[in-house]
CSV table of C-alpha atoms and ligand atoms in Angstrom, one decimal:
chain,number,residue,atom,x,y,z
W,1,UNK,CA,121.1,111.0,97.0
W,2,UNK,CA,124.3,110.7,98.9
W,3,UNK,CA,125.2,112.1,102.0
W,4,UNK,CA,128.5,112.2,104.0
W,5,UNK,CA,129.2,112.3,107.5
W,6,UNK,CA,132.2,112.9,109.3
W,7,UNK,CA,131.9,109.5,111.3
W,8,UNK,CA,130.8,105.5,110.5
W,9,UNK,CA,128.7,106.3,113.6
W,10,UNK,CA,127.4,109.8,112.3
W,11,UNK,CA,126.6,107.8,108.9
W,12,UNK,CA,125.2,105.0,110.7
W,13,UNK,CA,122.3,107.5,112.5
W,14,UNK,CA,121.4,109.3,109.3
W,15,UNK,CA,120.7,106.2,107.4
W,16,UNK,CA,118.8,104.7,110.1
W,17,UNK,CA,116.5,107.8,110.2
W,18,UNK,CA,115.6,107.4,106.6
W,19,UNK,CA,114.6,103.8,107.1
W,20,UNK,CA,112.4,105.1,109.8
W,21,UNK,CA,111.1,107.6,107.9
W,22,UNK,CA,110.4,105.2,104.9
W,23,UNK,CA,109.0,102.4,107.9
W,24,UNK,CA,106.8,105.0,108.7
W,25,UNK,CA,105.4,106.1,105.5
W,26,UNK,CA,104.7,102.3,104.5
W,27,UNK,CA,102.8,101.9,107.9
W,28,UNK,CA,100.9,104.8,107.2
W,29,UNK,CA,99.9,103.8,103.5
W,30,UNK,CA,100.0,100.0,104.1
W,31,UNK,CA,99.3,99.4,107.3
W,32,UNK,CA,102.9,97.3,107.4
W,33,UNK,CA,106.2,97.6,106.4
W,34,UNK,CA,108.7,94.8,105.1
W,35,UNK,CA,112.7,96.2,105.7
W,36,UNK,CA,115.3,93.6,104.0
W,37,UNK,CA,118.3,94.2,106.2
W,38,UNK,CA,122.6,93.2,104.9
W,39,UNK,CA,124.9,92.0,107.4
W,40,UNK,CA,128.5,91.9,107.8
W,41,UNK,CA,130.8,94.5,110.3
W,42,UNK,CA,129.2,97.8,108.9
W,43,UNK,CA,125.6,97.4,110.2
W,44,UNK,CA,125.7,96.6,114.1
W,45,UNK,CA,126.0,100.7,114.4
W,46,UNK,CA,123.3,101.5,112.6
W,47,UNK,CA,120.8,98.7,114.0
W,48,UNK,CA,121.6,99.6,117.1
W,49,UNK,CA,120.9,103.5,116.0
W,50,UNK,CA,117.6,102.2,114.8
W,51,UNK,CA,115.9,100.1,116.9
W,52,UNK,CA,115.2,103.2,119.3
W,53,UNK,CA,113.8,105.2,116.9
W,54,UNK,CA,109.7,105.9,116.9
W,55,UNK,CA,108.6,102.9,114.2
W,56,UNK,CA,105.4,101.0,115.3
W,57,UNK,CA,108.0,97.9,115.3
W,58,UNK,CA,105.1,95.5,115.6
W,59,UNK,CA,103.7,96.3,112.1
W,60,UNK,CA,107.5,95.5,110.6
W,61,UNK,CA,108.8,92.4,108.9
W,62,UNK,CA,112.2,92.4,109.2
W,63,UNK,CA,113.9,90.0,106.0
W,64,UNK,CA,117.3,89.6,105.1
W,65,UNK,CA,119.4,90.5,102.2
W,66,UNK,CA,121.5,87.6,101.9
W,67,UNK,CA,123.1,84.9,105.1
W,68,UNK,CA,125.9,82.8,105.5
W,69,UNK,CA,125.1,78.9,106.0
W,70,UNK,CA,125.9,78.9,109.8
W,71,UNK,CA,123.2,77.7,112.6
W,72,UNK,CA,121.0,81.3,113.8
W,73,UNK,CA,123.4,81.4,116.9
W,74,UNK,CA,126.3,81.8,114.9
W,75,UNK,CA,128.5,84.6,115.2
W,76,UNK,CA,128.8,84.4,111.7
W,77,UNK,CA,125.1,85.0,111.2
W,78,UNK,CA,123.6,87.6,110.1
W,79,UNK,CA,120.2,86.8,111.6
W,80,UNK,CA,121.9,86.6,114.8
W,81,UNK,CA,123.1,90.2,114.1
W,82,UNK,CA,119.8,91.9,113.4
W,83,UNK,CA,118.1,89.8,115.7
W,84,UNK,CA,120.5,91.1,118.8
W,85,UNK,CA,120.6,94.6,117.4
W,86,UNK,CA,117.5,95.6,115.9
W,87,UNK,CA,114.3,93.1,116.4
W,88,UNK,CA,115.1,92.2,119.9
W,89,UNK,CA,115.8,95.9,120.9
W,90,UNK,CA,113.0,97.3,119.2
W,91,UNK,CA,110.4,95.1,119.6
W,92,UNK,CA,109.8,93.3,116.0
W,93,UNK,CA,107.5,90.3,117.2
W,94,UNK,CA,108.8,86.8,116.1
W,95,UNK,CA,106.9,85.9,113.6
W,96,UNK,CA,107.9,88.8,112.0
W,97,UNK,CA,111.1,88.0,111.3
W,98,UNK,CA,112.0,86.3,108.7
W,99,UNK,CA,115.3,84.7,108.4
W,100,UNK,CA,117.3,83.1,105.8
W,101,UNK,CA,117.2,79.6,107.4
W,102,UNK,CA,121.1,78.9,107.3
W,103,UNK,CA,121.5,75.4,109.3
W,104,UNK,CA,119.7,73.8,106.0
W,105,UNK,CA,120.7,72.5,103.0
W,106,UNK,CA,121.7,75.8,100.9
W,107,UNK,CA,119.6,75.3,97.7
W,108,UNK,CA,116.5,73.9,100.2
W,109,UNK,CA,117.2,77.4,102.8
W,110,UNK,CA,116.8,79.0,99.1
W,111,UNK,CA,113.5,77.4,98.4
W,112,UNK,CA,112.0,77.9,101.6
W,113,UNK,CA,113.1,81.6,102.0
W,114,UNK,CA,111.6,82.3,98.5
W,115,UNK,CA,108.4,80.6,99.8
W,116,UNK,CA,108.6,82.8,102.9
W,117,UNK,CA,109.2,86.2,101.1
W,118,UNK,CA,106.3,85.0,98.7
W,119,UNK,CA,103.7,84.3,101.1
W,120,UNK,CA,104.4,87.6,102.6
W,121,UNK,CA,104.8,90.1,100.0
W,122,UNK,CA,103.1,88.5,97.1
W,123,UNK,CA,103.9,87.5,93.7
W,124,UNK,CA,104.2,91.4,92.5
W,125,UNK,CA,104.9,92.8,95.9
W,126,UNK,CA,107.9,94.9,96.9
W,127,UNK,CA,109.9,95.7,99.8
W,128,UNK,CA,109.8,98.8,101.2
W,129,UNK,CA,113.2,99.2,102.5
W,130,UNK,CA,116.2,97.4,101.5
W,131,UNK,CA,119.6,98.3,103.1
W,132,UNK,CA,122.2,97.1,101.0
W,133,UNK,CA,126.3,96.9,102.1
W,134,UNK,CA,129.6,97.1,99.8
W,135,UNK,CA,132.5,95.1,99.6
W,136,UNK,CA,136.4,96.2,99.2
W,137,UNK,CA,135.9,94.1,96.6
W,138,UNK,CA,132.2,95.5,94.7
W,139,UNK,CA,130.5,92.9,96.2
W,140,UNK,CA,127.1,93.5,97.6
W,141,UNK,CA,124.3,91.1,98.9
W,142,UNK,CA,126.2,88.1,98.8
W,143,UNK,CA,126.5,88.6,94.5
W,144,UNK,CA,130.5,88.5,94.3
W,145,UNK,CA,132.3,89.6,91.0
W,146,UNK,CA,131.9,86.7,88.8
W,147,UNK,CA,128.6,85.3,89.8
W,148,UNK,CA,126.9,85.9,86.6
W,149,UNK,CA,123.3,86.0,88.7
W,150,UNK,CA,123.7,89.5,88.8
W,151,UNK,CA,122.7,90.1,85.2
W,152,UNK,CA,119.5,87.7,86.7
W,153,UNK,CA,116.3,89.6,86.7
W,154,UNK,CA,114.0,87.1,87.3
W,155,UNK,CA,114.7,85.1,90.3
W,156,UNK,CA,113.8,86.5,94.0
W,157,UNK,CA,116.4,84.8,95.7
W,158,UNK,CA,119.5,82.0,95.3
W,159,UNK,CA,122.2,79.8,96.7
W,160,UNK,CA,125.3,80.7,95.9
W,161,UNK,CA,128.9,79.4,96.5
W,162,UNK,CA,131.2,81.9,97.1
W,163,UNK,CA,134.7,81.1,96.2
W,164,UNK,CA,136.8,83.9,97.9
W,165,UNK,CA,134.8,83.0,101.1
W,166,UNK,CA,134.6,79.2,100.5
W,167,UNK,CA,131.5,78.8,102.0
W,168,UNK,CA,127.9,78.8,100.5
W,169,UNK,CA,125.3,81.2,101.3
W,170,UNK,CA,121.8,82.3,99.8
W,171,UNK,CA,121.2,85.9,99.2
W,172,UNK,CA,118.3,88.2,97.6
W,173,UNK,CA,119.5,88.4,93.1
W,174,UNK,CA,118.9,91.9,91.7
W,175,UNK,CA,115.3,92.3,91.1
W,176,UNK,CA,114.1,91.8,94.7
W,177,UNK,CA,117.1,94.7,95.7
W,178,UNK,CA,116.8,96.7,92.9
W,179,UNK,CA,112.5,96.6,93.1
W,180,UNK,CA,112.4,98.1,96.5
W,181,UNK,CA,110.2,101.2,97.0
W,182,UNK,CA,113.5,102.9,99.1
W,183,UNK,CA,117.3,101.4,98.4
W,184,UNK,CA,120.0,102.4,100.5
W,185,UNK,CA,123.7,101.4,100.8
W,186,UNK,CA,125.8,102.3,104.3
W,187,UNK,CA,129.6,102.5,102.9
W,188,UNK,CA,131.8,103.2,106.0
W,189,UNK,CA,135.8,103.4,105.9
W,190,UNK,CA,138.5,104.6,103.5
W,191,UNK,CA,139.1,101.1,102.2
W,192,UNK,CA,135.8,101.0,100.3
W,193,UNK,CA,136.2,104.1,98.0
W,194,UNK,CA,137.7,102.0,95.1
W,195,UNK,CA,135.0,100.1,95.0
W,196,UNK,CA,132.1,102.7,95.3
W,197,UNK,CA,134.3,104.9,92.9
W,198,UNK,CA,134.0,101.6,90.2
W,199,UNK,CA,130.2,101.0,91.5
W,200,UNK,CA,129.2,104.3,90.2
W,201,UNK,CA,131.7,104.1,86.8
W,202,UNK,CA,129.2,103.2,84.0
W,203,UNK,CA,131.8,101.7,82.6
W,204,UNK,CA,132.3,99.6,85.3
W,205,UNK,CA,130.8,95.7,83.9
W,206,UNK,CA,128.1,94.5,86.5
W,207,UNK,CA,129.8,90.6,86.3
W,208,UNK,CA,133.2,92.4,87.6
W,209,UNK,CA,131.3,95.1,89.9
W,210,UNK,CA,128.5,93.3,91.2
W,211,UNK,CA,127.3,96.6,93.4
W,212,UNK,CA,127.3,98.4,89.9
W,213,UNK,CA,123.2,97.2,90.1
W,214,UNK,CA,123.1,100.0,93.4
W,215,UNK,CA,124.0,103.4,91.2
W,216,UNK,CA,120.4,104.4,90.6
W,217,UNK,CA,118.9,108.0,90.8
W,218,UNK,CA,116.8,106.5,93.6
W,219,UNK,CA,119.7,105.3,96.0
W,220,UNK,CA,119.9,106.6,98.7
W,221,UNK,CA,123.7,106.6,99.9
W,222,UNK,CA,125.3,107.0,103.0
W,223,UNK,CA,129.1,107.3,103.3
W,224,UNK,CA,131.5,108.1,105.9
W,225,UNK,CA,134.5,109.6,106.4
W,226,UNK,CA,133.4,112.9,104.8
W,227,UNK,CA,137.1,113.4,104.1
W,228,UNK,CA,137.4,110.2,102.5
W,229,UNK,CA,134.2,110.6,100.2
W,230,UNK,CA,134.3,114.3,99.8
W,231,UNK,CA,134.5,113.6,96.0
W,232,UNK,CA,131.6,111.5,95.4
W,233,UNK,CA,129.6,114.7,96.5
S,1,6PG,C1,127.4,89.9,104.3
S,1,6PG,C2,126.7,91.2,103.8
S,1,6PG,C3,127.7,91.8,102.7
S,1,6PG,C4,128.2,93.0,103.3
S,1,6PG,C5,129.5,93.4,102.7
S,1,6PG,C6,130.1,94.5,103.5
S,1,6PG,O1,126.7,89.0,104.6
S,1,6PG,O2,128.6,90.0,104.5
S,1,6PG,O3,125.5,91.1,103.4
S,1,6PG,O4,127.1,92.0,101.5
S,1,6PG,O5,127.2,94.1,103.2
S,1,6PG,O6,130.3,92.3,102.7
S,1,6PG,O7,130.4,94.0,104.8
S,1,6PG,P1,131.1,94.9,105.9
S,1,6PG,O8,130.0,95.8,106.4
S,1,6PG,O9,131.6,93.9,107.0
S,1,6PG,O10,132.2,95.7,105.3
């Protein structure tokens, strides 16, 4: 599915209906609901679009998609940006969210958030919402063209040194994306159409196009400016 909107901020409210719609629906079935959140500049808007909206918050886990290795107070951190945004606005208890623990050692913050998404969704268990961003560059998580982890279907999560960034950070590897019950992807601003337009090339190779792994019949994509995107219809 993709839909355009005219605005980042139009974009921003239309995807964060369909996670509540999706929260919803798991809370209903399951009784809970586990939402795996990206960070970056794209996702304040739509956080902050979500956190009002009718979800029984206290039966969410919030988890992340990938973090940077910066303390939790960081402006760099993504935990710090959901946490402002969406858990603290909407009322996700504590101990419901669970962050990528980015003040430790990057392979041990690795370990321990593999143990933590474990413990809560089981060996076989899925999330139910994953919002994913993209990169100018294809990137998405924090799986950066190169990184040959994203031809890795077997790991749940990994530390990762990112060379364009030159810093280290841990993010969720392909099957723990790609085996979410509801995937979406928030693409906002003209300078990402190159790299959505090679994301959903086939031709595109996943090791040069990391976000190649998001162009399923199942994502759900939300792109603004309409003007901009008008082609991808
Ligand atoms: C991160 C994100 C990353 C992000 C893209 C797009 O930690 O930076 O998880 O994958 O989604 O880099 O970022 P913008 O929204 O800032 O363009």
């Amino acid at each position: 599915m993709i839909r355009l909107a005219a605005t980042p901020q139009e974009s921003a409210s239309d995807c964060a209906r369909a996670i509540s719609r999706w929260l919803n629906r798991a809370i209903m079935n399951r009784g809970r609901a586990f939402l795996a959140v990206s960070g970056g500049s794209t996702p304040r808007v739509m956080f902050d679009a979500l956190a009002p909206l009718p979800v029984n918050w206290r039966r969410v886990h919030l988890f992340f998609v990938d973090e940077r290795m910066v303390p939790p107070d960081s402006d760099q951190s993504n935990f710090k940006l959901a946490n402002r945004h969406l858990a603290s606005r909407a009322g996700i208890p504590e101990e419901n969210v669970h962050r990528i623990h980015g003040e430790l050692d990057p392979q041990a913050a690795a370990e321990k958030y593999e143990h933590d998404v474990l413990s809560r969704l089981g060996p076989s268990g899925f999330f139910d919402v994953v919002h994913c961003g993209l990169g100018d560059d294809a990137h998405t998580a924090s799986l950066f063209p190169g990184n040959p982890l994203i031809n890795n279907r077997t790991g749940l999560c990994a530390a990762v040194w990112v060379e364009k960034k030159q810093e280290h950070r841990v993010t969720l590897l392909p099957s723990a994306i790609l085996s979410a019950r509801h995937l979406c992807v928030l693409v906002s601003g003209f300078e990402k159409k190159w790299a959505l337009r090679r994301a959903l090339d086939p031709r595109s190779p996943a090791l040069e196009t990391p976000a190649r792994i998001l162009d399923r019949p199942s994502t759900s994509w939300f792109l603004s400016p309409a003007e901009v995107y008008e082609d991808f219809r």
